[in-house]
Each structure stands twice: as C-alpha cells, then as structure tokens.
C-alpha cells in the first residue's frame, strides 16, 4: 500500500533524525587546552584520532613520494635546514595545548612548487612550498607565524572534524554506516585526510582558532607574534584578484588584522620571556 510505504519512509526519516541528533549530542570533544589565547569550543567527531593520524601518515607519505619522484623534494638544503630549525623550536611549545603533541612523529619537508601554500596534516606532517618562502621573502618570524598556524590545525584536529562532517553529510546515503559503524577503508581515509589538509578549505572558526594558537606557539618559541600580521598582509597583496590557497576561506583581511592585533598583544609577555631564555 502507498500509505504503508509512506509510513515506513517517515519512520526511517524520524529514526535517522533521532540517531544523528544523538550522535551530534554525544560525539563531541575538546582536543586541546585553551592556552593563553583561550581557545574553547566543543568539536563534533565521528572518527578516532588514531584512525585519522594513520590515514594522514599514509597520505603524507604518498605526497612526499610523488614529490621525490618528480625531483621536487627538499632541493635547497639550506632552505630545508632553515624550515626544520624553526619547526624544532615550535614543536616543543605544543605542550602548552596538548601534552602528547611533542611526542608525535613529526615530519617537515619543503616541496618545490609555484604555489603559495603550506600545510600540516594530522599527527604533525608538515610541508612548506618553496614559492611561499621565496616569493614573499619571508623572515624567520614570518615562517614561524605560518608554521604555527598550520600546526594549530593539527593540534585542534581540524582534519578530524572536517572528515567527520563529510561522513555526517553522507548519513542519508549510508545510514547503516553512520549509525551502526563508521569504519572506512584505510585508503579512503588516507585520501580524505590528504584532501582535507591540502585542498579543501577549513571553516572560518578553524582559521580563527589557528591564527590565535599560532601566535601563541610563535611567541613561546621566541618568534615575534606580530609577524603574523605582516605575513598575512604579504599574502593578501600577493593574491591579486584571487587569494592564495592559504587565504581561500580565511576571515576578511580587516577582521583578521584586528584579531591578530589583539591576540599578538595578549601573548607578547610570552615572547618577552622566551627572548630572555
């Protein structure tokens, strides 16, 4: 009967709405402490950190292997040493947000590319593109500002959030997967982890959090937190009619500068302390 079929579909729809509502209510977490900048937001997650970290490690290995095969990996030894030295100062400061983070299996590489981009996958897998350093004539403080921002994405597990959002979006197409088990193949998750980190834009709240955590990481490592302001100004100018990849979904330049002014001032005492060490 048509009525019977409609009733079953209605029941399924209500069941789906209830199930996803319960998931949204229950599967929330706070991935980091607030730090001096006071980041505090509950995060919706459907996959474990271990799954995303393993997927990111595989995705990162694939990217690095491709760059190496094409002769684009770590071509300038001096540049690579510079980037890694800055990372080595920033990484210990991640303990202010997560006690486990300094022990992650960090990797830092420079890829020869014309793109103005950098990223950090889940678990501490960092890549800087050569053009970002060369075309913008970045200072060490400015490299630290960008790297701190990208590290913050990993600390806050923004990739895990984005993957969870993608899975939740597919609930209607795959109800059993969403309600009774969310396991995905390793290759599927690896592709998602790489795509989220490199290609897909983060949400605006993710970018604001990363800006704020980034200036604190830089300050704690002894890099001038105000360099975050100058580097975003440089990238905004370099974008011309369209913003570089790093600015694709970021807040407007005016709002971003205002926020960075406030939060770089807030962490200035940490910078002064670090310089005395």
Short mmCIF file of C-alpha atoms in Angstrom, two decimals:
data_model
loop_
_atom_site.label_atom_id
_atom_site.label_comp_id
_atom_site.label_asym_id
_atom_site.label_seq_id
_atom_site.Cartn_x
_atom_site.Cartn_y
_atom_site.Cartn_z
CA UNK A 1 0.00 0.00 0.00
CA UNK A 2 1.14 3.55 -0.72
CA UNK A 3 0.21 4.64 2.80
CA UNK A 4 2.18 1.77 4.32
CA UNK A 5 5.27 2.67 2.26
CA UNK A 6 4.97 6.32 3.21
CA UNK A 7 4.67 5.38 6.87
CA UNK A 8 7.83 3.27 6.69
CA UNK A 9 9.74 6.09 4.98
CA UNK A 10 8.52 8.57 7.58
CA UNK A 11 9.59 6.25 10.39
CA UNK A 12 13.02 5.84 8.76
CA UNK A 13 13.39 9.61 8.40
CA UNK A 14 12.47 10.18 12.03
CA UNK A 15 14.83 7.40 13.10
CA UNK A 16 17.63 8.99 11.06
CA UNK A 17 16.99 12.42 12.54
CA UNK A 18 16.95 11.00 16.06
CA UNK A 19 20.09 8.91 15.51
CA UNK A 20 22.11 11.75 14.02
CA UNK A 21 20.87 14.06 16.76
CA UNK A 22 22.10 11.64 19.40
CA UNK A 23 25.45 11.33 17.60
CA UNK A 24 25.84 15.09 17.44
CA UNK A 25 24.98 15.41 21.12
CA UNK A 26 27.30 12.63 22.29
CA UNK A 27 30.31 12.66 19.97
CA UNK A 28 31.88 15.93 20.98
CA UNK A 29 35.32 16.58 22.36
CA UNK A 30 37.76 19.31 23.32
CA UNK A 31 41.05 18.42 21.64
CA UNK A 32 43.30 20.98 23.34
CA UNK A 33 43.55 23.14 26.40
CA UNK A 34 42.78 26.80 25.81
CA UNK A 35 46.29 28.20 26.21
CA UNK A 36 46.84 31.87 26.93
CA UNK A 37 44.68 32.77 23.91
CA UNK A 38 41.71 30.94 25.41
CA UNK A 39 40.56 28.68 22.58
CA UNK A 40 37.45 26.91 23.86
CA UNK A 41 35.00 25.15 21.54
CA UNK A 42 33.40 21.70 21.62
CA UNK A 43 34.16 19.72 18.48
CA UNK A 44 31.96 17.18 16.70
CA UNK A 45 33.82 13.99 15.77
CA UNK A 46 32.83 10.63 14.29
CA UNK A 47 36.24 9.03 13.81
CA UNK A 48 39.10 8.42 16.21
CA UNK A 49 42.35 10.36 16.36
CA UNK A 50 44.25 7.12 15.75
CA UNK A 51 42.36 6.48 12.50
CA UNK A 52 42.92 9.99 11.19
CA UNK A 53 46.59 10.05 12.23
CA UNK A 54 47.22 6.74 10.46
CA UNK A 55 45.39 7.96 7.38
CA UNK A 56 47.33 11.24 7.39
CA UNK A 57 50.65 9.38 7.68
CA UNK A 58 49.78 7.35 4.58
CA UNK A 59 48.51 10.38 2.68
CA UNK A 60 51.62 12.36 3.59
CA UNK A 61 53.91 9.51 2.52
CA UNK A 62 52.17 9.46 -0.85
CA UNK A 63 52.62 13.22 -1.34
CA UNK A 64 56.28 13.09 -0.33
CA UNK A 65 56.98 10.07 -2.55
CA UNK A 66 55.41 11.85 -5.52
CA UNK A 67 57.47 15.00 -4.89
CA UNK A 68 60.64 12.93 -4.59
CA UNK A 69 59.90 11.05 -7.82
CA UNK A 70 59.42 14.38 -9.61
CA UNK A 71 62.65 15.78 -8.18
CA UNK A 72 60.82 18.45 -6.20
CA UNK A 73 61.56 17.34 -2.64
CA UNK A 74 63.99 19.28 -0.44
CA UNK A 75 66.05 20.61 -3.34
CA UNK A 76 67.61 23.51 -1.41
CA UNK A 77 69.44 22.07 1.60
CA UNK A 78 69.91 25.46 3.23
CA UNK A 79 66.23 26.30 2.90
CA UNK A 80 65.20 22.91 4.31
CA UNK A 81 67.55 23.31 7.28
CA UNK A 82 66.08 26.75 7.97
CA UNK A 83 62.49 25.50 7.92
CA UNK A 84 63.30 22.49 10.09
CA UNK A 85 65.18 24.63 12.61
CA UNK A 86 62.10 26.81 13.05
CA UNK A 87 59.92 23.72 13.41
CA UNK A 88 62.27 22.36 16.06
CA UNK A 89 61.68 25.49 18.14
CA UNK A 90 57.91 25.45 17.68
CA UNK A 91 57.20 21.77 18.27
CA UNK A 92 58.20 21.68 21.98
CA UNK A 93 55.80 24.58 22.60
CA UNK A 94 52.82 22.47 21.52
CA UNK A 95 52.81 21.04 25.05
CA UNK A 96 51.01 24.22 26.15
CA UNK A 97 47.97 22.93 24.26
CA UNK A 98 48.46 19.14 24.24
CA UNK A 99 50.86 17.16 26.45
CA UNK A 100 51.07 14.40 23.85
CA UNK A 101 51.93 16.60 20.87
CA UNK A 102 55.72 16.97 21.32
CA UNK A 103 55.98 13.17 21.05
CA UNK A 104 54.11 12.96 17.74
CA UNK A 105 56.03 11.54 14.77
CA UNK A 106 56.71 14.97 13.28
CA UNK A 107 57.97 15.31 9.72
CA UNK A 108 58.99 18.54 7.98
CA UNK A 109 59.71 18.81 4.26
CA UNK A 110 59.94 21.52 1.60
CA UNK A 111 58.36 20.91 -1.80
CA UNK A 112 59.44 22.82 -4.89
CA UNK A 113 56.27 24.50 -6.14
CA UNK A 114 54.97 27.81 -7.50
CA UNK A 115 52.00 27.68 -5.12
CA UNK A 116 51.92 29.96 -2.09
CA UNK A 117 50.99 27.24 0.33
CA UNK A 118 51.91 25.27 3.43
CA UNK A 119 50.05 22.71 5.50
CA UNK A 120 50.27 20.36 8.45
CA UNK A 121 48.38 17.09 8.34
CA UNK A 122 47.08 15.34 11.44
CA UNK A 123 49.83 13.98 13.66
CA UNK A 124 52.39 16.62 12.69
CA UNK A 125 53.10 16.05 8.99
CA UNK A 126 54.32 19.44 7.68
CA UNK A 127 55.00 20.63 4.14
CA UNK A 128 56.18 24.08 3.05
CA UNK A 129 56.14 25.10 -0.60
CA UNK A 130 59.26 26.85 -1.82
CA UNK A 131 57.44 29.75 -3.51
CA UNK A 132 55.87 30.76 -0.21
CA UNK A 133 59.31 31.43 1.25
CA UNK A 134 60.95 32.85 -1.86
CA UNK A 135 58.25 34.99 -3.47
CA UNK A 136 57.21 36.56 -0.17
CA UNK A 137 60.80 36.90 1.11
CA UNK A 138 59.69 35.53 4.47
CA UNK A 139 61.65 36.26 7.63
CA UNK A 140 62.12 33.53 10.22
CA UNK A 141 59.42 35.18 12.34
CA UNK A 142 57.02 35.06 9.39
CA UNK A 143 57.80 31.42 8.63
CA UNK A 144 57.14 30.69 12.30
CA UNK A 145 53.79 32.52 12.06
CA UNK A 146 52.66 30.40 9.12
CA UNK A 147 54.00 27.18 10.58
CA UNK A 148 52.41 27.90 13.95
CA UNK A 149 49.08 28.46 12.21
CA UNK A 150 49.35 25.18 10.30
CA UNK A 151 50.49 23.24 13.39
CA UNK A 152 47.43 24.61 15.19
CA UNK A 153 45.18 22.88 12.64
CA UNK A 154 46.79 19.58 13.66
CA UNK A 155 46.64 20.31 17.39
CA UNK A 156 42.93 21.13 17.18
CA UNK A 157 42.34 18.11 14.91
CA UNK A 158 40.52 20.20 12.35
CA UNK A 159 41.03 17.48 9.72
CA UNK A 160 39.26 15.02 12.02
CA UNK A 161 36.38 17.47 12.30
CA UNK A 162 36.17 18.01 8.55
CA UNK A 163 36.25 14.26 7.87
CA UNK A 164 33.53 13.79 10.48
CA UNK A 165 31.44 16.48 8.83
CA UNK A 166 31.84 14.74 5.48
CA UNK A 167 30.76 11.43 6.98
CA UNK A 168 27.79 13.05 8.69
CA UNK A 169 26.75 14.63 5.39
CA UNK A 170 26.60 11.15 3.87
CA UNK A 171 24.38 9.75 6.63
CA UNK A 172 21.30 9.90 4.44
CA UNK A 173 23.06 7.85 1.76
CA UNK A 174 24.65 5.40 4.17
CA UNK A 175 22.51 5.20 7.29
CA UNK A 176 23.87 1.89 8.49
CA UNK A 177 27.42 3.18 8.26
CA UNK A 178 26.61 6.32 10.21
CA UNK A 179 24.51 4.75 12.96
CA UNK A 180 25.94 1.27 13.45
CA UNK A 181 29.57 1.55 12.46
CA UNK A 182 31.75 4.23 10.89
CA UNK A 183 34.77 2.22 9.80
CA UNK A 184 36.28 3.20 6.46
CA UNK A 185 39.00 1.59 4.39
CA UNK A 186 42.50 2.83 5.11
CA UNK A 187 42.93 4.07 1.56
CA UNK A 188 39.63 6.00 1.70
CA UNK A 189 40.58 7.75 4.93
CA UNK A 190 44.10 8.46 3.67
CA UNK A 191 42.65 10.17 0.62
CA UNK A 192 40.23 12.16 2.78
CA UNK A 193 42.98 13.20 5.21
CA UNK A 194 45.24 14.42 2.41
CA UNK A 195 42.39 16.15 0.59
CA UNK A 196 41.26 17.98 3.72
CA UNK A 197 44.76 19.14 4.62
CA UNK A 198 45.87 20.20 1.14
CA UNK A 199 42.82 21.03 -0.96
CA UNK A 200 39.62 21.51 0.98
CA UNK A 201 39.14 24.78 2.85
CA UNK A 202 38.78 24.76 6.61
CA UNK A 203 35.86 26.58 8.19
CA UNK A 204 36.22 30.14 9.37
CA UNK A 205 36.15 29.10 13.04
CA UNK A 206 39.04 26.72 12.33
CA UNK A 207 41.06 29.53 10.78
CA UNK A 208 40.44 31.93 13.66
CA UNK A 209 41.47 29.27 16.18
CA UNK A 210 44.62 28.51 14.21
CA UNK A 211 45.53 32.19 13.97
CA UNK A 212 45.26 32.58 17.73
CA UNK A 213 47.06 29.37 18.65
CA UNK A 214 49.69 30.10 16.00
CA UNK A 215 50.70 33.44 17.51
CA UNK A 216 50.99 31.82 20.93
CA UNK A 217 53.19 28.99 19.63
CA UNK A 218 55.43 31.52 17.88
CA UNK A 219 55.67 33.73 20.96
CA UNK A 220 56.52 30.80 23.23
CA UNK A 221 59.26 29.78 20.77
CA UNK A 222 60.78 33.26 20.82
CA UNK A 223 59.41 34.50 17.49
CA UNK A 224 57.74 37.88 17.28
CA UNK A 225 53.97 37.19 17.29
CA UNK A 226 53.31 40.40 15.33
CA UNK A 227 54.95 38.75 12.32
CA UNK A 228 51.60 37.03 11.80
CA UNK A 229 50.20 40.42 10.81
CA UNK A 230 52.90 41.22 8.26
CA UNK A 231 52.86 37.76 6.69
CA UNK A 232 49.11 37.77 6.10
CA UNK A 233 49.41 41.27 4.63
CA UNK A 234 52.08 39.98 2.24
CA UNK A 235 49.96 37.03 1.18
CA UNK A 236 46.90 39.18 0.69
CA UNK A 237 48.86 41.50 -1.62
CA UNK A 238 50.36 38.54 -3.48
CA UNK A 239 46.92 37.14 -4.21
CA UNK A 240 45.92 39.93 -6.58
CA UNK A 241 42.40 39.27 -7.84
CA UNK A 242 42.11 35.91 -6.09
CA UNK A 243 43.58 34.92 -2.73
CA UNK A 244 46.38 32.34 -2.40
CA UNK A 245 45.41 28.85 -1.20
CA UNK A 246 46.17 29.78 2.41
CA UNK A 247 43.62 32.61 2.29
CA UNK A 248 40.79 30.86 0.47
CA UNK A 249 38.33 30.76 3.37
CA UNK A 250 40.06 32.91 5.93
CA UNK A 251 38.34 35.89 7.55
CA UNK A 252 38.45 39.20 5.71
CA UNK A 253 41.85 40.93 5.90
CA UNK A 254 40.44 43.74 8.04
CA UNK A 255 38.87 41.39 10.59
CA UNK A 256 41.90 39.15 10.59
CA UNK A 257 44.31 42.00 11.27
CA UNK A 258 42.13 43.30 14.09
CA UNK A 259 42.01 39.86 15.70
CA UNK A 260 45.75 39.31 15.30
CA UNK A 261 46.45 42.72 16.82
CA UNK A 262 44.51 41.70 19.92
CA UNK A 263 45.97 38.22 20.28
CA UNK A 264 49.56 39.07 19.40
CA UNK A 265 49.40 41.68 22.16
CA UNK A 266 47.97 39.08 24.55
CA UNK A 267 50.94 36.75 24.02
CA UNK A 268 53.59 39.48 23.94
CA UNK A 269 54.67 38.69 27.55
CA UNK A 270 55.34 35.10 26.49
CA UNK A 271 57.56 36.39 23.69
CA UNK A 272 59.46 38.65 26.10
CA UNK A 273 60.00 35.72 28.47
CA UNK A 274 61.19 33.46 25.66
CA UNK A 275 63.76 36.02 24.48
CA UNK A 276 65.36 36.01 27.94
CA UNK A 277 65.96 32.25 27.88
#
